[in-house]
Short mmCIF file of C-alpha atoms in Angstrom, two decimals:
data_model
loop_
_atom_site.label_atom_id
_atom_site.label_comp_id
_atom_site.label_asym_id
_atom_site.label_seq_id
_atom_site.Cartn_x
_atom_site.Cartn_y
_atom_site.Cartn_z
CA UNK A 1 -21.10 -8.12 47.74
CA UNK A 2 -23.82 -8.73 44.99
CA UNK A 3 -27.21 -7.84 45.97
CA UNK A 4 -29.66 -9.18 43.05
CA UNK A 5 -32.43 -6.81 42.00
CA UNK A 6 -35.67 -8.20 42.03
CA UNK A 7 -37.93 -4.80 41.18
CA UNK A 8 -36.62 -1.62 39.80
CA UNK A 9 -38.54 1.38 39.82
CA UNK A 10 -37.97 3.33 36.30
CA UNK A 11 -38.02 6.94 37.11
CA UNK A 12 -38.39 8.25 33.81
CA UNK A 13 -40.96 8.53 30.91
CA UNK A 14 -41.01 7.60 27.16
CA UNK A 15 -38.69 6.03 24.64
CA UNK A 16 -36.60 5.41 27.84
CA UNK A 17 -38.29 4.16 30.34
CA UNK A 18 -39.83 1.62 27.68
CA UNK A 19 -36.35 0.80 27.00
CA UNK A 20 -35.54 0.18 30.63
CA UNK A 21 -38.43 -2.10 31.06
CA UNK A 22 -37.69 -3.88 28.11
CA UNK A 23 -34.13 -5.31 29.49
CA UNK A 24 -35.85 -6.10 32.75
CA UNK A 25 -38.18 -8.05 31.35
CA UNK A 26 -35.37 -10.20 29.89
CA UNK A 27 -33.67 -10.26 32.96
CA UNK A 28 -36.59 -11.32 34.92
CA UNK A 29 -36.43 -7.79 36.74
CA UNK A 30 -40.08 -6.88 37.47
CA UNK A 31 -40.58 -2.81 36.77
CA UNK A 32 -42.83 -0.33 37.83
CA UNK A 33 -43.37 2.93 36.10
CA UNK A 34 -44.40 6.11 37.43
CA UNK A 35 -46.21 8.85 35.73
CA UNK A 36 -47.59 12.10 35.38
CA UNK A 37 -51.01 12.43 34.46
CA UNK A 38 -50.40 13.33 30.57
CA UNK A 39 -48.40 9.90 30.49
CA UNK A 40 -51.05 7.53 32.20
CA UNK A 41 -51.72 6.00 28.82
CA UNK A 42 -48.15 5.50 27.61
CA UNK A 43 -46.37 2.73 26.20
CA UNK A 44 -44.30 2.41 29.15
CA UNK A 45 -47.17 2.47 31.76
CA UNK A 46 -48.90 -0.57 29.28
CA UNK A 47 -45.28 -2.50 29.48
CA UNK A 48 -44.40 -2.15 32.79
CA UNK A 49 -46.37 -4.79 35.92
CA UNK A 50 -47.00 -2.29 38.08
CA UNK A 51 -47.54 1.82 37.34
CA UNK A 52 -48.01 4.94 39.86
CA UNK A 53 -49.34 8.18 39.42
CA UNK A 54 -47.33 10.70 40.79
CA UNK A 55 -48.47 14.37 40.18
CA UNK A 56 -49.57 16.00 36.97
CA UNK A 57 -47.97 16.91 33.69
CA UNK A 58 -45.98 19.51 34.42
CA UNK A 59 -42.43 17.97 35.26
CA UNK A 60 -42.04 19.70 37.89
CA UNK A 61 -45.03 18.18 39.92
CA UNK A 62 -43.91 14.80 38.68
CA UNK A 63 -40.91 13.61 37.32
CA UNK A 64 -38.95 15.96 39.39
CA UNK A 65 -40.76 15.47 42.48
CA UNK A 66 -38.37 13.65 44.47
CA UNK A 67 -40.66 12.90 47.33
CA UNK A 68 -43.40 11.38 45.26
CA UNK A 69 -41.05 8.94 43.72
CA UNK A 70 -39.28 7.89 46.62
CA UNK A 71 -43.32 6.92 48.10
CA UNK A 72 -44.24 5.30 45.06
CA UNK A 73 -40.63 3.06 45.31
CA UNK A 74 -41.73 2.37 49.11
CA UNK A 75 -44.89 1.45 47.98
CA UNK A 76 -44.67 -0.79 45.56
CA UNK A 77 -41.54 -2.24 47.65
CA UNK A 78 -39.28 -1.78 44.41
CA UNK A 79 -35.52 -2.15 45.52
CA UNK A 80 -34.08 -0.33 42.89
CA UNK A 81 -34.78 3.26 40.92
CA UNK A 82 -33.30 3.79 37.51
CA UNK A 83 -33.40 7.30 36.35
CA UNK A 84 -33.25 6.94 32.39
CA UNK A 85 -31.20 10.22 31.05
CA UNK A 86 -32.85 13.82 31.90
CA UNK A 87 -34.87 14.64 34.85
CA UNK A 88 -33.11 13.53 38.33
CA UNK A 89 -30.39 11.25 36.11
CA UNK A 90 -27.59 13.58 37.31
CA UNK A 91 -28.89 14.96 40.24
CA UNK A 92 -26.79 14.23 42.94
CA UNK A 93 -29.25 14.83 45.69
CA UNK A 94 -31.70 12.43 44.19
CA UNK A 95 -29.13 9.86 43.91
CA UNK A 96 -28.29 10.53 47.58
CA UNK A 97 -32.18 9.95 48.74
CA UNK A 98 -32.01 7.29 47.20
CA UNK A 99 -29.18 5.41 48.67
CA UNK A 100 -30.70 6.95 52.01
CA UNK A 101 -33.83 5.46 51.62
CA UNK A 102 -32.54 1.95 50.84
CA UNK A 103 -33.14 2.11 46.98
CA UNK A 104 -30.29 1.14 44.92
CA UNK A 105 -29.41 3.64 42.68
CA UNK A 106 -28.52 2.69 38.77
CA UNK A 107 -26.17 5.00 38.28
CA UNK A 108 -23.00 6.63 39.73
CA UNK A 109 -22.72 7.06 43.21
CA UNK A 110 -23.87 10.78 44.87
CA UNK A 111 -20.53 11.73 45.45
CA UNK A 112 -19.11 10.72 42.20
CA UNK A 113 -21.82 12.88 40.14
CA UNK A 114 -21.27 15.96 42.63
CA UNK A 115 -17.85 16.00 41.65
CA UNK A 116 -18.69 15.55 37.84
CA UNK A 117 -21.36 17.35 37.65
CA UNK A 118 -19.69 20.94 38.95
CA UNK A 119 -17.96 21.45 35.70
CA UNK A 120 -15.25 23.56 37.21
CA UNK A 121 -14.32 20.67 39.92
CA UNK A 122 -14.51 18.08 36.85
CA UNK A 123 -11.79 19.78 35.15
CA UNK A 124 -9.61 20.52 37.92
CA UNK A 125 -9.65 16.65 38.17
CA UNK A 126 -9.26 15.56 35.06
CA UNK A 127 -6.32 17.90 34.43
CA UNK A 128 -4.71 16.22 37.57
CA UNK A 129 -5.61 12.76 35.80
CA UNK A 130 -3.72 14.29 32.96
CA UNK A 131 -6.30 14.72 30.35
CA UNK A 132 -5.61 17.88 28.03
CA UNK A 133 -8.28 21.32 28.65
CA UNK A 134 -8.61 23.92 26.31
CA UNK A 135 -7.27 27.14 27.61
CA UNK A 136 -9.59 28.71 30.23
CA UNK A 137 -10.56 29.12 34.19
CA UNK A 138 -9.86 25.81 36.30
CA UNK A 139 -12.20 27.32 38.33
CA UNK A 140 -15.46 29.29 38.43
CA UNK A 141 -14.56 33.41 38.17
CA UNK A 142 -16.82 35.72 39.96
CA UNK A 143 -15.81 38.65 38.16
CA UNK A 144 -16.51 39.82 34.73
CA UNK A 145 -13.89 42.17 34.54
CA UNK A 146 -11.55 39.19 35.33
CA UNK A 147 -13.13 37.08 32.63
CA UNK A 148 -13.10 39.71 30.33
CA UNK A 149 -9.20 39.82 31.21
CA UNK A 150 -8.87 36.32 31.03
CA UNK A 151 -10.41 35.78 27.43
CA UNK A 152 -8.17 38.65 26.03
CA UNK A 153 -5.19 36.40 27.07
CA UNK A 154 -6.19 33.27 25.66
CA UNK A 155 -7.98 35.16 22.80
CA UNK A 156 -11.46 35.35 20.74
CA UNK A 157 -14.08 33.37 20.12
CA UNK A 158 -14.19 32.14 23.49
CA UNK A 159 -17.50 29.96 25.45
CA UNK A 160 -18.91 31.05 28.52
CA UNK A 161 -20.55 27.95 30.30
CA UNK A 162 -22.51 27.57 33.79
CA UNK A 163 -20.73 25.54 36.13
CA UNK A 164 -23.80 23.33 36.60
CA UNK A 165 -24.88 23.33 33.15
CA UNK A 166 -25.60 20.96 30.79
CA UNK A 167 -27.84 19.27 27.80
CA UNK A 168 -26.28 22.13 25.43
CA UNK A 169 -27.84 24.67 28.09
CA UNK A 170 -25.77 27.30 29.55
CA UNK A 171 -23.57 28.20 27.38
CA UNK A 172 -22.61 31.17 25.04
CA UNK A 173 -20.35 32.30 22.39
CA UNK A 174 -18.63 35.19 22.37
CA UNK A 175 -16.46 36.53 19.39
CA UNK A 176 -15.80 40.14 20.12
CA UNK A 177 -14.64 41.79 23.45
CA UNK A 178 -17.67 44.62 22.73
CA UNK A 179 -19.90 41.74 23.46
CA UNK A 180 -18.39 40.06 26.16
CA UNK A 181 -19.74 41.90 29.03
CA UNK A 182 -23.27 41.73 27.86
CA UNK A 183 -22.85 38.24 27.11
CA UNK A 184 -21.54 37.09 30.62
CA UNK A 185 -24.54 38.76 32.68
CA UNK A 186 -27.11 37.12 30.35
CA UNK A 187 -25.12 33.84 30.89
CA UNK A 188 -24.90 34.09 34.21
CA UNK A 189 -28.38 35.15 34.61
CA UNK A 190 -29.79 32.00 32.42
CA UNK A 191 -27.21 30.08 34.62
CA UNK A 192 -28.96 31.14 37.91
CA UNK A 193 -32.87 30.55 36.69
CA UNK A 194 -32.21 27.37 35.21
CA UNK A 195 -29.61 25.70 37.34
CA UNK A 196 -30.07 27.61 40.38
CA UNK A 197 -26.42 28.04 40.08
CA UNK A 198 -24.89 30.91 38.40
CA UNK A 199 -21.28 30.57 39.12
CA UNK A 200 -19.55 30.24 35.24
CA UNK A 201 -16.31 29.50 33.41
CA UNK A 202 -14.28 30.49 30.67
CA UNK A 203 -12.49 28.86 27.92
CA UNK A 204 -11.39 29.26 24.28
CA UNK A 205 -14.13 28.15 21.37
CA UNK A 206 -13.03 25.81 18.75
CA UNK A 207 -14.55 27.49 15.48
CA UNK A 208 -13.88 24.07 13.37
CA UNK A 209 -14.41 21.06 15.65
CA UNK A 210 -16.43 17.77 16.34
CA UNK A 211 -17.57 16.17 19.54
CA UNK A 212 -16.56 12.69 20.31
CA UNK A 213 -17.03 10.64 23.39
CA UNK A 214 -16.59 7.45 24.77
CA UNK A 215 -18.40 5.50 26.20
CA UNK A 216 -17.51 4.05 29.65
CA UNK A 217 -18.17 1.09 31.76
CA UNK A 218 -17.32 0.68 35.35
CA UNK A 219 -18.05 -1.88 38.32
CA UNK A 220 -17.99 -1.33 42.20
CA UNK A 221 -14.72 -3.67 42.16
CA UNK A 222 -12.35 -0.89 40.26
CA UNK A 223 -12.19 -2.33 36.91
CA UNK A 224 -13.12 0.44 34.32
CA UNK A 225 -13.46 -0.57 30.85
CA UNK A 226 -14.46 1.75 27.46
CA UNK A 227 -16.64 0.79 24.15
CA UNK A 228 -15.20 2.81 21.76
CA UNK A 229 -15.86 6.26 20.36
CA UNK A 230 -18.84 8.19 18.68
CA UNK A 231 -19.02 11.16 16.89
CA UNK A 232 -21.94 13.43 18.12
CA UNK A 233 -20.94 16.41 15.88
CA UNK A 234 -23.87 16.91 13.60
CA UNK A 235 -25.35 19.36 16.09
CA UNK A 236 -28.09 22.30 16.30
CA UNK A 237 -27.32 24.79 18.99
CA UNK A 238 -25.70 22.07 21.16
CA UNK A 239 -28.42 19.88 20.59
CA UNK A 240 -27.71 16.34 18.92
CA UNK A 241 -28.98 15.10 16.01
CA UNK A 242 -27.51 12.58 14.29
CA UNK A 243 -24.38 10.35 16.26
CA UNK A 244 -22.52 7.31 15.05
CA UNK A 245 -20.06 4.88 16.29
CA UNK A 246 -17.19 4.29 15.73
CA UNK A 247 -16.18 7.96 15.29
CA UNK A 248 -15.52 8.12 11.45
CA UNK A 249 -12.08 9.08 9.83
CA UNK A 250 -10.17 8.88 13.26
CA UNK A 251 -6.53 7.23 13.19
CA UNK A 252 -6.78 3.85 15.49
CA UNK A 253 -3.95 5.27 17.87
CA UNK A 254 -5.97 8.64 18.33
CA UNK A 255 -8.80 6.99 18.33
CA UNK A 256 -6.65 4.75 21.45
CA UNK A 257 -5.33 7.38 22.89
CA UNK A 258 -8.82 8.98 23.86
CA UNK A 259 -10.18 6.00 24.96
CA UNK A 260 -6.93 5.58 27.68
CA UNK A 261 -7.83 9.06 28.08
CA UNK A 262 -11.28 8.72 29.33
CA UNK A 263 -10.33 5.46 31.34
CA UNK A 264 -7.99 7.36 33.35
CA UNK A 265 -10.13 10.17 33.94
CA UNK A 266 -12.57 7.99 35.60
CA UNK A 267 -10.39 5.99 37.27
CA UNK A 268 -9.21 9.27 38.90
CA UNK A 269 -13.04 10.05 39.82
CA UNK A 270 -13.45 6.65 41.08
CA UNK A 271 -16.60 6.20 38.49
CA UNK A 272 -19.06 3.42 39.05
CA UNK A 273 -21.90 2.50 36.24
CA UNK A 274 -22.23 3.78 32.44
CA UNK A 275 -21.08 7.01 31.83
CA UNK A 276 -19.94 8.88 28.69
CA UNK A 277 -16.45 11.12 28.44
CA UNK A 278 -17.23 14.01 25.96
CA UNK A 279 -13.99 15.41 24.00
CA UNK A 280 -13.80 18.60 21.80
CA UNK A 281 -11.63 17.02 18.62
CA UNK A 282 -9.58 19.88 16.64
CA UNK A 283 -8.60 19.90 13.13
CA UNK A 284 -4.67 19.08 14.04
CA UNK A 285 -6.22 15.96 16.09
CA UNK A 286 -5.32 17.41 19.67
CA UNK A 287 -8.77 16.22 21.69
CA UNK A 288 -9.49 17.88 24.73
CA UNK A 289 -11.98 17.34 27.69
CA UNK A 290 -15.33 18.95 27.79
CA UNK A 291 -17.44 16.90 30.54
CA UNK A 292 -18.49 13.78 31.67
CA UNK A 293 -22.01 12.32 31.95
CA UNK A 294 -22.97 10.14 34.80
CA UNK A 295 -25.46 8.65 33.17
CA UNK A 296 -26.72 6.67 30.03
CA UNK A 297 -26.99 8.74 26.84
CA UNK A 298 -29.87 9.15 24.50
CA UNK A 299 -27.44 7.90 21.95
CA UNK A 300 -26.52 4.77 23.67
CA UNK A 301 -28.13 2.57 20.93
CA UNK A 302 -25.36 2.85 18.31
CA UNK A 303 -22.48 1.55 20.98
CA UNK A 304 -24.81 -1.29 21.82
CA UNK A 305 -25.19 -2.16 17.67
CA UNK A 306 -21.39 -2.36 17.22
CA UNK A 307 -20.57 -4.03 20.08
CA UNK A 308 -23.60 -6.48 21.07
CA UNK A 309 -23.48 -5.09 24.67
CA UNK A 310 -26.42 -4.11 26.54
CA UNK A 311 -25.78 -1.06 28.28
CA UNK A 312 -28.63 -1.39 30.43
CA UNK A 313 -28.39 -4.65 31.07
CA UNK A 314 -24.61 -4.05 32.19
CA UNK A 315 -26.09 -0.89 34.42
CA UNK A 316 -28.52 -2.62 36.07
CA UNK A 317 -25.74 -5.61 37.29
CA UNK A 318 -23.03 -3.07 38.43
CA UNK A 319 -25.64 -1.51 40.57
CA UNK A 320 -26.45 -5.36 41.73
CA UNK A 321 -22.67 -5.36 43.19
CA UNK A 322 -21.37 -7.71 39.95
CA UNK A 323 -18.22 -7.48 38.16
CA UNK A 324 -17.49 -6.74 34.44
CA UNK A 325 -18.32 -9.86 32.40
CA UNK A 326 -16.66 -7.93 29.51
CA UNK A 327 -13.05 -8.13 28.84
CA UNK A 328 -10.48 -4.48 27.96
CA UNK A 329 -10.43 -5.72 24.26
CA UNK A 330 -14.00 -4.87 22.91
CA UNK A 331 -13.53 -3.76 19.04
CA UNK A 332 -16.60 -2.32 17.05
CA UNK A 333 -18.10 -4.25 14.39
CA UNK A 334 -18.98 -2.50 11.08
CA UNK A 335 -21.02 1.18 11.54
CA UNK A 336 -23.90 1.95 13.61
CA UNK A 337 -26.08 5.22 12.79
CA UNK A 338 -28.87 7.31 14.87
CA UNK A 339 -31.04 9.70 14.19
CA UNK A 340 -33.34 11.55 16.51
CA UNK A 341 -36.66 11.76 15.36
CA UNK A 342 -38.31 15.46 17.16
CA UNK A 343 -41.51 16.96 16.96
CA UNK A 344 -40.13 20.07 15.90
CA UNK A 345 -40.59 21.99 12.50
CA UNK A 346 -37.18 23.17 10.91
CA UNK A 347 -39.51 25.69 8.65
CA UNK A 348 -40.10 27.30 12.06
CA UNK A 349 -36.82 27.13 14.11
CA UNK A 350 -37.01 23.88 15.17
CA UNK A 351 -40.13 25.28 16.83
CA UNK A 352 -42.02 22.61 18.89
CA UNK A 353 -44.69 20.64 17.02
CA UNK A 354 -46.48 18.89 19.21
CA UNK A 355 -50.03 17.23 18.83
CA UNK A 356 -52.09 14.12 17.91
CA UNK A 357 -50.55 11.81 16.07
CA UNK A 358 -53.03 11.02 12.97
CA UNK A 359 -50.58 8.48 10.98
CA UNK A 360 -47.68 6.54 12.59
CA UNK A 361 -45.29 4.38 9.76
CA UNK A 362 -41.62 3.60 11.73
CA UNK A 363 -39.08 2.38 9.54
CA UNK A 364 -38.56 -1.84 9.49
CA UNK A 365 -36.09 -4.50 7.46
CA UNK A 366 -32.40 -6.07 7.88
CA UNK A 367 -30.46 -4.04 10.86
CA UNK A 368 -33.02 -1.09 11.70
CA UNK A 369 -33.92 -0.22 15.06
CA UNK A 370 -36.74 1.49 16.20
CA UNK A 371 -36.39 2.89 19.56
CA UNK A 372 -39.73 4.81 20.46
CA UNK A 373 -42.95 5.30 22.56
CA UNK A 374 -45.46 6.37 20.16
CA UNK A 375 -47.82 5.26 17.60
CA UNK A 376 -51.05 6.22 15.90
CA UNK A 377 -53.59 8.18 18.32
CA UNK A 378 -50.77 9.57 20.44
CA UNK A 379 -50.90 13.08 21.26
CA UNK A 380 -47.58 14.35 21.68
CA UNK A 381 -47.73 16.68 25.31
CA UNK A 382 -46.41 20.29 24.96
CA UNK A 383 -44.76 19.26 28.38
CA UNK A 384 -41.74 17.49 27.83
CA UNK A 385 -38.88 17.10 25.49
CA UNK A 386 -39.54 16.70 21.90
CA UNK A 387 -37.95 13.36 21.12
CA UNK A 388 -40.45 10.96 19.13
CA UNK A 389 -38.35 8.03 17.89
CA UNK A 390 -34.83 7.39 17.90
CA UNK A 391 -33.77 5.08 14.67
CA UNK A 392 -30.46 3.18 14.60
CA UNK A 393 -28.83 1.24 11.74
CA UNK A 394 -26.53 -0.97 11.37
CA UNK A 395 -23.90 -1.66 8.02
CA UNK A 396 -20.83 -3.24 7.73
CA UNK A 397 -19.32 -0.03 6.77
CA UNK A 398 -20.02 3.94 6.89
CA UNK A 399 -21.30 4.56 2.77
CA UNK A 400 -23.63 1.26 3.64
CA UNK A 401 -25.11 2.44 7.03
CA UNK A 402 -26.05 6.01 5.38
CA UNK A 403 -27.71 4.25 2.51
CA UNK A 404 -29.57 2.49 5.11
CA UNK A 405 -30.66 5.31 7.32
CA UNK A 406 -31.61 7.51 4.25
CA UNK A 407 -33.70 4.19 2.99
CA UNK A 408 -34.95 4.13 6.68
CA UNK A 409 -35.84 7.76 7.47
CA UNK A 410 -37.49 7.76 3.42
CA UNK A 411 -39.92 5.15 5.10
CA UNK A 412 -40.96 7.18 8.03
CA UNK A 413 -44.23 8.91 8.43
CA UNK A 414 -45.29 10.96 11.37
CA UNK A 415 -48.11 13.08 10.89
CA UNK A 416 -51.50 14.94 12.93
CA UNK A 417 -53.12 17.87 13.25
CA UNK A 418 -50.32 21.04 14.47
CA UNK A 419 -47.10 17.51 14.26
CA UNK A 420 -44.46 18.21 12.39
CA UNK A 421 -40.99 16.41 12.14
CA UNK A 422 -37.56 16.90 11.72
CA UNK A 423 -37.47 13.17 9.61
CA UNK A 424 -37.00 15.06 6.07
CA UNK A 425 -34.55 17.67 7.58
CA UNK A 426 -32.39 14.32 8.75
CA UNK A 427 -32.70 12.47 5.59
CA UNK A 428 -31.43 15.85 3.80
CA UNK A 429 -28.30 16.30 6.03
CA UNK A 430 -27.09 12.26 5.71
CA UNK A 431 -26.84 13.39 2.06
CA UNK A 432 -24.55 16.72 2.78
CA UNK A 433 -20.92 15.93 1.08
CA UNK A 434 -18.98 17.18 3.89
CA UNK A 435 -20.92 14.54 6.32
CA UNK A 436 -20.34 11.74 3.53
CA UNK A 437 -16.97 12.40 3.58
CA UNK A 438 -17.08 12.29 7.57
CA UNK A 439 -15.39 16.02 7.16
CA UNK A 440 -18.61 17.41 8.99
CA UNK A 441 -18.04 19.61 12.14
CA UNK A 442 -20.39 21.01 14.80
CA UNK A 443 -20.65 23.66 13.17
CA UNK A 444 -21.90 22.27 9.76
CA UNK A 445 -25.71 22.22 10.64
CA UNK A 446 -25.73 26.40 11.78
CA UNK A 447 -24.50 26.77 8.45
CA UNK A 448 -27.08 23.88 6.40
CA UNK A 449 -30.42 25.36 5.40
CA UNK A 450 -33.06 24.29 3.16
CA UNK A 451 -34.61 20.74 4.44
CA UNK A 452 -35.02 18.36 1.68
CA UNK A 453 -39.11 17.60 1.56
CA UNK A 454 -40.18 14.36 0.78
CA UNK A 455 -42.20 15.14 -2.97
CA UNK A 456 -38.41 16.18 -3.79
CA UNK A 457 -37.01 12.93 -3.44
#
């Protein structure tokens, strides 16, 4: 039975939660944002009808703090929460509140993400749903003389990943069996302070690879749908950078047979809402699973560009009870492009940069999007993630869209006092021969150096 939402709580900050309130708003959905203290000025606080302080900047204190959103929800008599991606979007607990509380949660049900989110239950069940695994533990081992066993078998370079981790966090390579003991303890250790979970598994590394996922729709009535594939391979340290959709240079029957792939895995899981299936792609074009995220993904733009969908539109009626609108025959049109826009200097590791924001120019013209929550005056807080500005493109085909995000990222301008950007180091990559030849890899970007700067242009 439908239950129409008539206030939804965004429990998130930045580009996000402005994006959130912005599809409300269309819908006739009134919003309310909460915030920390650093954000009390934001873009999404100005956009939203009705705002709540909940704690100060540290996360912690505020956008984690599960009690103080659940007060600011009961008093501001919002009937829905939607968590954005990061903070409590994949905590199952939260989710679970929630639904305790009488809040309707926009995203996949408690249960659902507890079973997803342990990364060692996930792939039990999606190798019962048939979907191919690398070689490795089903489940978590305890022992790192049996891991160290177990990755002689299957052989080096193999990853050691946290049960609970994710966001490119808790994970490590290992190519040698000298290493492999030192490796697992720091793993495990990392595993423990940052999840507060330190149970890990093992399986073999793909040297050569690229991430693709699809991207999943499903409704409370069993009908699970996909919107095609994106590639997500230009990568630093498991961190995304650049994605597109669809995934260049794939075969339409691979590119089928993943998407049938992902459907069935969350049919098995009994998924509800958007959610993304992530899929390690090898050079002979076997795919296998890697993880699924019950939630909507930062790179959820260039889906919605090649298919006219509204992700969070479509979220925010499956968690009203609806059905799909959309049919099982969605097709991408043309190429859609992103590129994350960080405060982070590549001269410095990818260091953080953060600071006030002197000089604010976003990119404009045919079939550029500007996702973002800053401008001129902002000061960037050393608090939270990076992300400035996420830019998408559209083109009806791949050489067009990079001519258009290079034209787009050349018109960008982000500067202040301590701010720096990784704009230039994006606009130099697009240009790499191996990504214009969609040949790229995850691996491409560990071995890419020297940032183009914009006086060489």
């Amino acid at each position: 039975m439908s239950r129409p939402l008539r206030k939804v709580l965004v429990a998130n900050r930045g580009e996000i939660a402005v994006r959130v309130i912005r599809t409300c708003r269309e819908l006739g959905i009134a919003t309310v944002a909460v915030h920390s203290a650093a954000d009390r000025e934001s873009a999404a606080v100005r956009l939203a009808d009705e705002r709540v302080q909940i704690g100060p900047a540290p996360a912690k204190r505020s956008y984690l703090s599960i009690p103080a959103i659940i007060e600011a929800a009961r008093a501001t008599g919002a009937d829905a929460i939607h968590p954005g991606y990061g903070f409590l979007s994949e905590d199952p607990d939260f989710a679970e509140v929630c639904e305790a509380e009488g809040f309707v949660f926009v995203g996949a049900p408690a249960a659902v993400m507890a079973r997803l989110g342990d990364k060692s239950t996930a792939r039990a069940l999606m190798a019962d749903a048939g979907l191919p695994l690398l070689p490795g533990s089903r489940d978590p081992i305890d022992d790192a003389d049996a891991a160290r066993a177990l990755a002689e078998e299957i052989g080096y370079p193999v990853i050691i990943k946290a049960v609970a981790g994710g966001g490119g966090r808790g994970m490590r390579v290992v190519r040698d069996g000298d290493d492999f003991g030192a490796a697992w303890q720091h793993t495990r250790a990392t595993a423990a302070a940052v999840f507060g979970d330190g149970r890990l598994y093992l399986e073999r590394y793909l040297e050569s690879a690229r991430h693709v996922e699809v991207q999943i729709l499903a409704d409370t009535h069993g009908t699970v749908i996909h919107l095609g594939l994106r590639d997500c391979s230009l990568q630093r340290r498991h961190q995304k950078l650049v994605e597109e959709s669809p995934a260049p240079g794939l075969s339409s029957e691979l590119a089928e047979r993943i998407g049938a792939a992902a459907v069935r895995g969350c049919e098995a899981a009994g998924y509800v809402g958007a959610g993304t299936v992530e899929f390690l792609l090898a050079p002979d074009g076997q795919f296998y699973f890697m993880e699924v995220n019950c939630r909507l993904q930062v790179e959820h733009p260039v889906t919605e560009m090649v298919t006219g969908v509204d992700l969070v539109a479509e979220q925010l009626r499956v968690a009203a009870g609806e059905p799909l609108r959309l049919g099982t025959d969605i097709r991408p049109d043309g190429v859609a492009i992103e590129c994350r826009i960080n405060a982070e200097d590549p001269e410095r590791e990818f260091a953080p940069a953060p600071g006030t924001l002197a000089d604010c120019v976003l990119p404009a013209g045919p079939f550029v999007r500007v996702d973002t929550h800053i401008a001129a005056g902002y000061a960037v807080p050393p608090h939270y993630d990076s992300l400035l500005a996420k830019v998408i493109v559209w083109a009806p085909d791949r050489t067009a869209a990079i001519a258009r995000m290079r034209r787009a990222l050349a018109e960008t301008t982000i500067t202040g006092t301590g701010v720096a950007t990784t704009t230039d180091f994006l606009h130099d990559i697009l240009d790499h021969p191996r990504f214009r030849a969609a040949t790229h890899d995850t691996a491409l970007i560990g071995t890419h150096t020297a940032p183009a700067t914009a006086a060489a242009r």
